[in-house]
Each structure stands twice: as structure tokens, then as C-alpha cells.
C-alpha positions in Angstrom: -124.5 124.1 -32.2 -123.2 122.6 -29.1 -120.4 120.2 -28.1 -121.7 118.7 -25.0 -122.9 121.6 -22.9 -120.5 124.1 -24.6 -121.3 126.4 -27.5 -119.3 125.9 -30.7 -118.2 129.4 -31.3 -118.0 130.7 -34.9 -114.6 132.0 -36.1 -116.0 135.6 -36.5 -116.7 135.8 -32.8 -113.7 134.0 -31.3 -111.5 137.1 -30.9 -114.4 138.9 -29.3 -114.9 136.2 -26.8 -111.1 136.3 -26.0 -111.3 140.1 -25.6 -114.2 139.8 -23.2 -112.4 137.2 -21.1 -109.3 139.3 -21.0 -110.8 142.7 -20.5 -110.6 144.5 -17.1 -108.8 141.9 -15.1 -106.0 141.2 -17.7 -106.1 137.5 -16.8 -103.2 135.4 -18.0 -103.2 132.9 -20.8 -104.1 129.8 -18.7 -106.9 131.7 -16.9 -108.5 132.9 -20.1 -108.3 129.4 -21.6 -110.0 127.8 -18.6 -112.7 130.4 -18.7 -113.4 130.1 -22.4 -113.4 126.3 -22.3 -116.0 126.3 -19.6 -118.5 128.0 -21.9 -117.2 127.6 -25.5 -115.4 125.3 -27.9 -113.4 126.2 -31.0 -110.3 125.0 -32.6 -106.8 126.6 -32.1 -107.9 128.2 -28.8 -104.4 127.9 -27.2 -102.4 129.8 -30.0 -105.1 132.4 -30.4 -105.2 133.2 -26.7 -101.4 133.2 -26.5 -101.2 135.6 -29.4 -103.8 137.9 -27.8 -102.0 138.0 -24.4 -98.6 138.6 -26.0 -100.1 141.6 -27.8 -101.4 143.3 -24.6 -99.0 146.1 -23.6 -100.2 146.3 -20.0 -99.7 142.6 -19.5 -96.1 142.8 -20.8 -95.4 145.8 -18.5 -96.6 144.2 -15.3 -95.5 140.5 -15.7 -92.0 139.3 -15.3 -90.1 136.9 -17.5 -90.6 133.2 -16.6 -87.3 132.1 -18.2 -83.8 133.4 -18.1 -80.7 133.1 -20.2 -78.5 130.0 -19.6 -75.3 130.8 -17.7 -71.9 130.8 -19.4 -68.9 130.4 -17.2 -65.8 132.5 -17.6 -62.8 130.8 -19.1 -60.0 129.9 -16.7 -56.9 132.1 -17.4 -53.7 130.2 -18.2 -51.6 132.5 -16.0 -52.1 133.9 -12.5 -52.9 137.6 -12.3 -53.5 137.7 -16.0 -57.2 138.6 -15.6 -58.6 140.3 -12.5 -62.2 141.2 -11.5 -62.8 144.5 -9.7 -65.8 145.8 -7.7 -66.7 148.0 -4.7 -68.3 146.9 -1.4 -70.3 149.3 0.6 -71.2 151.8 1.8 -70.6 150.7 5.4 -71.9 152.4 8.5 -68.8 154.5 8.5 -69.7 155.7 4.9 -66.5 154.0 3.7 -66.2 151.5 0.8 -63.9 148.7 0.0 -62.3 148.3 -3.4 -61.7 144.6 -4.1 -59.4 143.1 -6.8 -59.4 139.3 -7.3 -57.4 137.1 -9.6 -59.6 134.8 -11.7 -57.0 132.0 -11.9 -55.8 131.7 -8.3 -58.8 133.4 -6.6 -56.2 135.6 -4.8 -58.0 138.7 -3.3 -56.6 142.1 -2.6 -58.7 144.9 -1.0 -58.3 148.5 0.3 -60.5 150.8 2.3 -61.5 154.0 0.5 -63.5 157.0 1.6 -65.9 157.1 -1.4 -66.5 155.7 -4.9 -64.9 158.7 -6.6 -62.1 158.1 -8.9 -59.8 160.3 -6.8 -60.2 157.8 -4.0 -60.4 154.5 -5.8 -57.6 154.9 -8.3 -54.9 155.5 -5.7 -56.0 152.3 -3.9 -55.9 150.3 -7.2 -52.5 151.9 -8.0 -51.1 150.6 -4.7 -52.5 147.1 -5.4 -51.1 146.9 -8.9 -47.7 148.2 -7.7 -47.6 145.3 -5.2 -48.7 142.4 -7.5 -48.1 143.8 -11.0 -50.3 145.0 -13.9 -52.9 142.5 -15.2 -53.6 142.1 -18.9 -57.4 142.3 -18.5 -59.6 144.0 -15.9 -63.2 143.0 -15.6 -65.7 145.3 -13.9 -69.3 146.6 -14.1 -70.1 149.9 -15.8 -70.7 151.8 -12.6 -68.7 154.7 -11.1 -65.8 155.1 -11.2 -65.1 152.3 -13.7 -67.0 154.2 -16.4 -65.0 157.4 -15.9 -62.4 159.0 -18.2 -59.9 158.8 -15.3 -60.2 155.0 -15.2 -59.6 154.8 -19.0 -56.5 157.0 -18.6 -55.3 154.8 -15.7 -55.8 151.6 -17.7 -54.1 153.1 -20.8 -51.1 154.2 -18.7 -50.6 150.7 -17.3 -51.5 148.9 -20.6 -54.6 147.2 -19.1 -57.5 146.1 -21.4 -60.8 147.0 -19.7 -63.7 144.6 -20.1 -67.3 145.2 -19.0 -70.0 142.9 -17.7 -73.6 143.5 -18.7 -75.1 146.5 -16.9 -77.3 145.8 -13.9 -76.3 142.1 -14.0 -73.9 141.7 -11.0 -73.9 137.9 -11.1 -71.7 138.1 -14.3 -68.8 139.5 -12.1 -66.8 136.6 -10.5 -65.6 138.8 -7.7 -69.2 138.8 -6.2 -68.4 135.4 -4.7 -65.8 137.1 -2.4 -68.4 139.8 -1.4 -70.3 137.2 0.7 -67.6 136.4 3.2 -66.5 140.1 3.1 -70.0 141.3 4.0 -70.3 138.8 6.9 -66.9 139.9 8.3 -67.7 143.6 8.1 -71.1 143.1 9.8 -69.6 141.1 12.7 -66.9 143.8 13.0 -69.5 146.5 13.2 -71.6 144.5 15.7 -68.5 144.0 17.9 -67.3 147.6 17.3 -64.0 146.3 16.0 -61.6 148.1 13.6 -62.8 147.7 10.0 -59.2 147.7 8.7 -58.1 145.0 11.2 -61.1 142.8 10.3 -60.4 143.2 6.6 -56.7 142.2 7.0 -57.7 139.1 9.0 -60.1 138.1 6.3 -57.6 138.5 3.6 -54.9 136.5 5.4 -57.3 133.6 6.2 -58.9 133.6 2.7 -55.6 133.5 0.9 -54.3 130.6 3.1 -57.4 128.4 2.7 -57.6 125.9 -0.2 -60.2 127.1 -2.7 -63.0 124.6 -3.4 -62.6 124.9 -7.2 -58.8 124.5 -7.3 -58.0 122.7 -4.1 -55.0 125.0 -3.6 -54.8 128.1 -1.4 -54.9 131.3 -3.5 -51.6 132.5 -2.0 -49.8 129.2 -2.7 -51.1 129.2 -6.3 -50.0 132.8 -6.9 -46.6 132.7 -5.3 -45.9 128.9 -5.6 -43.9 128.9 -2.4 -46.9 129.7 -0.3 -47.1 132.3 2.4 -46.2 132.3 6.1 -49.0 132.6 8.5 -50.1 131.0 11.8 -49.6 127.7 10.0 -46.4 126.3 8.3 -45.5 127.3 4.7 -46.2 124.8 1.9 -44.9 125.0 -1.7 -47.0 123.9 -4.7 -45.3 122.0 -7.6 -46.1 122.8 -11.2 -47.9 119.5 -11.7 -50.4 120.3 -8.9 -51.1 123.7 -10.4 -51.9 122.2 -13.8 -54.2 119.7 -12.1 -55.9 122.5 -10.2 -56.6 124.3 -13.5 -58.2 121.2 -14.9 -60.3 120.7 -11.8 -61.4 124.3 -11.8 -62.5 124.0 -15.5 -64.3 120.8 -14.8 -66.1 122.2 -11.8 -67.3 125.3 -13.8 -68.6 123.1 -16.6 -70.5 120.8 -14.2 -72.0 123.8 -12.5 -73.0 125.3 -15.8 -74.6 122.1 -17.0 -76.4 121.7 -13.7 -77.9 125.1 -13.8 -78.8 125.1 -17.5 -80.6 121.8 -17.1 -83.5 123.7 -15.6 -86.6 124.1 -17.8 -86.5 127.8 -17.0 -83.1 128.3 -18.6 -83.9 128.9 -22.3 -81.6 130.8 -24.7 -83.2 133.9 -26.1 -83.6 134.4 -29.9 -83.4 138.1 -30.2 -82.7 139.5 -33.6 -81.8 142.9 -34.9 -84.9 145.0 -35.5 -87.0 143.3 -32.8 -89.3 145.6 -30.8 -88.5 145.2 -27.1 -89.2 146.6 -23.6 -86.6 147.2 -21.0 -86.7 146.2 -17.4 -87.6 149.0 -14.9 -84.7 149.3 -12.4 -86.1 152.5 -10.9 -89.1 151.2 -9.2 -90.2 153.3 -6.3 -93.1 151.0 -5.2 -94.4 147.6 -6.0 -97.1 149.2 -8.2 -94.6 150.4 -10.7 -94.3 148.3 -13.9 -91.7 145.6 -14.2 -90.9 146.7 -17.8 -91.0 150.2 -19.1 -93.7 151.0 -21.6 -91.3 152.9 -24.0 -90.9 151.2 -27.3 -87.3 150.2 -28.1 -85.5 148.4 -31.0 -82.5 146.1 -31.0 -79.7 147.5 -33.2 -76.9 145.1 -32.3 -76.4 141.6 -30.7 -73.0 140.5 -29.4 -71.5 137.3 -30.6 -71.5 135.7 -27.1 -75.1 136.7 -26.5 -74.3 138.6 -23.3 -75.0 142.1 -24.6 -77.8 143.7 -26.6 -77.5 147.2 -27.9 -80.9 148.8 -27.9 -82.2 152.1 -29.2 -85.1 154.0 -27.7 -87.4 155.1 -30.5 -88.6 158.2 -28.8 -85.2 160.0 -28.6 -82.6 157.6 -30.0 -80.9 156.9 -26.7 -78.7 153.8 -26.8 -78.7 151.2 -24.0 -76.7 148.1 -23.4 -78.5 145.3 -21.6 -78.4 141.6 -20.7 -81.1 139.5 -22.4 -82.6 138.8 -19.0 -83.5 142.5 -18.8 -85.2 142.6 -22.2 -88.6 141.4 -23.2 -90.1 141.1 -26.7 -93.2 143.2 -27.4 -95.3 142.0 -30.3 -97.8 144.8 -30.3 -101.5 144.5 -31.4 -101.7 141.8 -34.0 -103.5 142.6 -37.3 -105.8 139.6 -37.2 -106.9 140.5 -33.7 -107.9 144.0 -34.7 -109.4 143.2 -38.1 -112.0 140.7 -37.0 -115.2 141.5 -35.2 -113.8 142.6 -31.9 -116.1 145.1 -30.2 -114.7 148.2 -28.6 -114.5 148.9 -24.9 -117.2 151.7 -25.3 -119.6 149.1 -26.8 -119.0 146.8 -23.9 -119.6 149.7 -21.4 -122.9 150.5 -23.2 -124.0 146.9 -22.9 -123.8 146.1 -26.6 -121.9 142.9 -25.9 -125.1 140.9 -26.1 -125.3 141.3 -29.9 -122.6 138.8 -30.5 -123.9 136.4 -27.9 -127.3 136.3 -29.5 -125.7 135.2 -32.8 -124.3 132.2 -31.0 -127.8 130.9 -30.0 -129.2 128.3 -32.4 -132.0 129.2 -34.8 -135.2 127.3 -33.9 -138.3 127.3 -36.1 -141.4 128.9 -34.4 -143.6 126.1 -35.6 -141.4 123.6 -33.8 -141.6 125.6 -30.6 -145.4 125.8 -30.9 -145.7 122.1 -31.1 -147.1 121.9 -34.6 -147.0 118.1 -35.2 -148.2 118.4 -38.8 -145.2 120.6 -39.7 -142.9 118.2 -37.9 -144.3 115.2 -39.8 -144.0 117.1 -43.1 -140.4 117.8 -42.4 -139.8 114.1 -41.7 -141.5 113.0 -44.8 -139.8 115.5 -47.1 -136.4 115.0 -45.5 -133.4 115.7 -47.7 -129.7 115.4 -47.0 -128.0 118.5 -45.6 -126.5 120.7 -48.3 -128.9 119.4 -51.1 -131.9 121.5 -50.3 -131.8 123.4 -53.7 -132.7 120.6 -56.1 -129.6 118.6 -55.4 -127.2 121.6 -55.7 -125.0 122.3 -52.8 -125.9 125.6 -51.3 -123.0 128.0 -50.6 -122.3 129.7 -47.3 -123.3 133.0 -48.8 -126.8 131.9 -49.5 -127.5 131.4 -45.8 -128.6 134.7 -44.1 -126.7 133.6 -41.0 -123.6 132.2 -42.8 -121.4 132.8 -39.7 -123.7 130.5 -37.7 -123.1 126.7 -37.8 -126.3 125.2 -39.2 -128.1 122.4 -37.2 -128.4 119.2 -39.2 -131.8 117.3 -39.5 -132.3 113.7 -38.6 -134.9 111.1 -39.6 -136.9 110.0 -36.7 -137.8 106.3 -36.8 -140.4 104.6 -34.5 -139.2 102.4 -31.8 -139.6 98.7 -32.8 -140.7 97.9 -29.3 -143.9 99.8 -29.7 -144.8 98.8 -33.3 -148.0 97.1 -32.2 -149.3 100.1 -30.4 -150.8 103.4 -31.6 -148.7 106.3 -30.4 
């Protein structure tokens, strides 16, 4: 049976056709649908193709996610130097790094040059910074060295600082990354001009602290110290009313930015649940031919309340990972209905046995009709009965037909054209 020039495909052969269209090239969902619609017609093609592609492990491994998690801005602290963000910049050509500490309320930065990322070099620099400006209540950082060391935990416990972590391998969640852009530009220019790294860093810190921040409209130094700081320009004090207005402006700007970014159609909140089978993003790619997501099967064991963390267990050895939802993809596995139906194996396709299902799609035509037997044709027209009433008026079941999986072709009564009623045909 045809619909226009396309074959109406029986339900028993639909999964096989999808498998043949997907096999080898691992074409995507839209490509498979276009190819199938060019040759066949059947209902629910879109959900069936989508289900088949989502169950393909290789397609999940080598295709990236099209959507990402909506952003969520950090809350503005009520007090200056209450919450700080910490990160490391480098390595630079001199093999040195820069440890940066920035206040989230005033945007006041502090930075020190260190020889390496070891805790023995980073902690003394942070100790000097905290001795100058005081101990914060919260310290936000990634989970890289040395912030994941026992020495850092002892350092924070000694100073009564609560350590907070951002999602691993997700640097955009750390607010101090915005300061890394001007810092990187300054260090590159200093290296190009063969200037002193320490002198360039001090110039950047002084100018950045004395420049009004776009979110607050107040220089970070003036918001932190209230009386401002003396530099090449005159000192200006900031009243308390202006500080409160700056906090409101900062909060409104963050909300506007969040709404603007989340308005994109590619920002869709994930719906991960405990027990879901997932795949983790591959961050150890050595070439572009490595998979985007690792093939190892994992399971979600915990979801954070704010949706920023997923605790995942690898089924092979029970290793626990913490990841951001953008680095996790659901894996549905081979669906039962896809495997139970008449899907032929790859070996059968290699041996050329694929033609057996295609032959079933061809309409059954009586040999007498093909031979041009006009008497049989006239007899069929004279003894015409309605479809489904061939057995004495009883409706025949689908099991009575030897080709029950094949749509039957209905008969029609041919009437002579009234225009030629006076002629012998």
C-alpha cells in the first residue's frame, strides 16, 4: 500500500527500517527522519526515531549536549570581606603563579606571586593577605590543588573560615574568574615588554581598586574602606546611603543578567533524579577523535538542593564523582521494544538478508491480473463484495490472512465512462 509515492510500512518492520537508516553512519535524528520520509510512511515516526537514537551508546559518546543548565547568580553578601573567592593564575613564562583573593561584595582584589601551586607556597601568601584585611567567614574556591589538601582544611579551621566549593571542572561558577581577564592581559603585556611581573601586578591592583566597578558604581577600595584610598587621584569617601544603593544596583544587575542569559532556548533546567543511568564528560581528551562522554556506566546517588552538584557512582568500581549537570548526560540504553521487534542483526545485513523485509513491503498482485486475463477481471467486478465481508458476511480476522502484517489492498468497482456509453469498448 502506498501513500503517494511512499510505501506505508507495517509496524513489524518499522524498527528494522530505522536500524538500517541509522546503521554505519550513525546519522542523527533529523537525518534519519528525512531519509525514512523519502521512502516510507508510518505513524509516530518522530518519537520512534528519537527513542532509537537516544538508545545508541556510540551516538551518546560522540555527541555533545545541545542545552545547558540555566545560570544562577551568587547572592550579594551584606558585609564587605564576608565572602571571598580564591583562585590561581598561571603558570607564567617564569613558572610562577598568582594567588588571587577577591571580595564578592566590594569586588576588592588582593594578589600575591607564588613559586608553585603547592600548599607550602600558597598558604603563606594567603596568610599574609588575611593578616592585612581580616579573616572572611566563607571562602569559595574550586576543588583543585592546593584547595583540596588537608593543609588548606587545617588553615581554614585555624582561622575559623568555612570552605565552599564550586562544581568541579566548571570554572565559570567562580566569581573571581572575571578578574582573571584583566590580570592575564596585564601579565602578557609585561612579558612582551620584559617588565617586572611584581611591578605590573601592583599597578593593576592599584588601578582596579580605584576604578568604579560597573555592578556597584563605587570603587572597590572606597566600598571596602569607606574613606577611599589615596592614589594618583584625590581621595573620596563613600556615605552609607551610597553603599546601600550600590548593593541594590549590584543585585538588580545580576538578576537582569541572569534573566537575559536564561531566556535562551538552549538554557533548559535538567531533570536528573536519583537512580538515573548517566555518562560523564571526558575531560582527558588527547585528540579530537576521543569521545565527548566516557562509555562507563554511572548512576546518580545524590542531587544537591540548588541543583549545582550531582553525586555520581561509577558502577564498575564504586568510585564517587561530583559533577555539574552540564557535564552529565542521561543514557537510556537499548530499549526493550526496539530489541523485541523484528530488527535484523548486523550479521544478517552483512550477508545481504536485508532484502527479506523489503520484499514483504511490496504489494501482493494476482498473477491473472498481471497476465491480462480480462475474464477474471470481469468476474471480480461482477462478484464484488465489500472489504472485510469475504467470508459470507463475517469479518475476517487479521490472523486468517497469510500476510497479516501486510496492509491489504482494497478493491473498487469500475464503472464505464458515461461519455462513451454509445460506443463499444
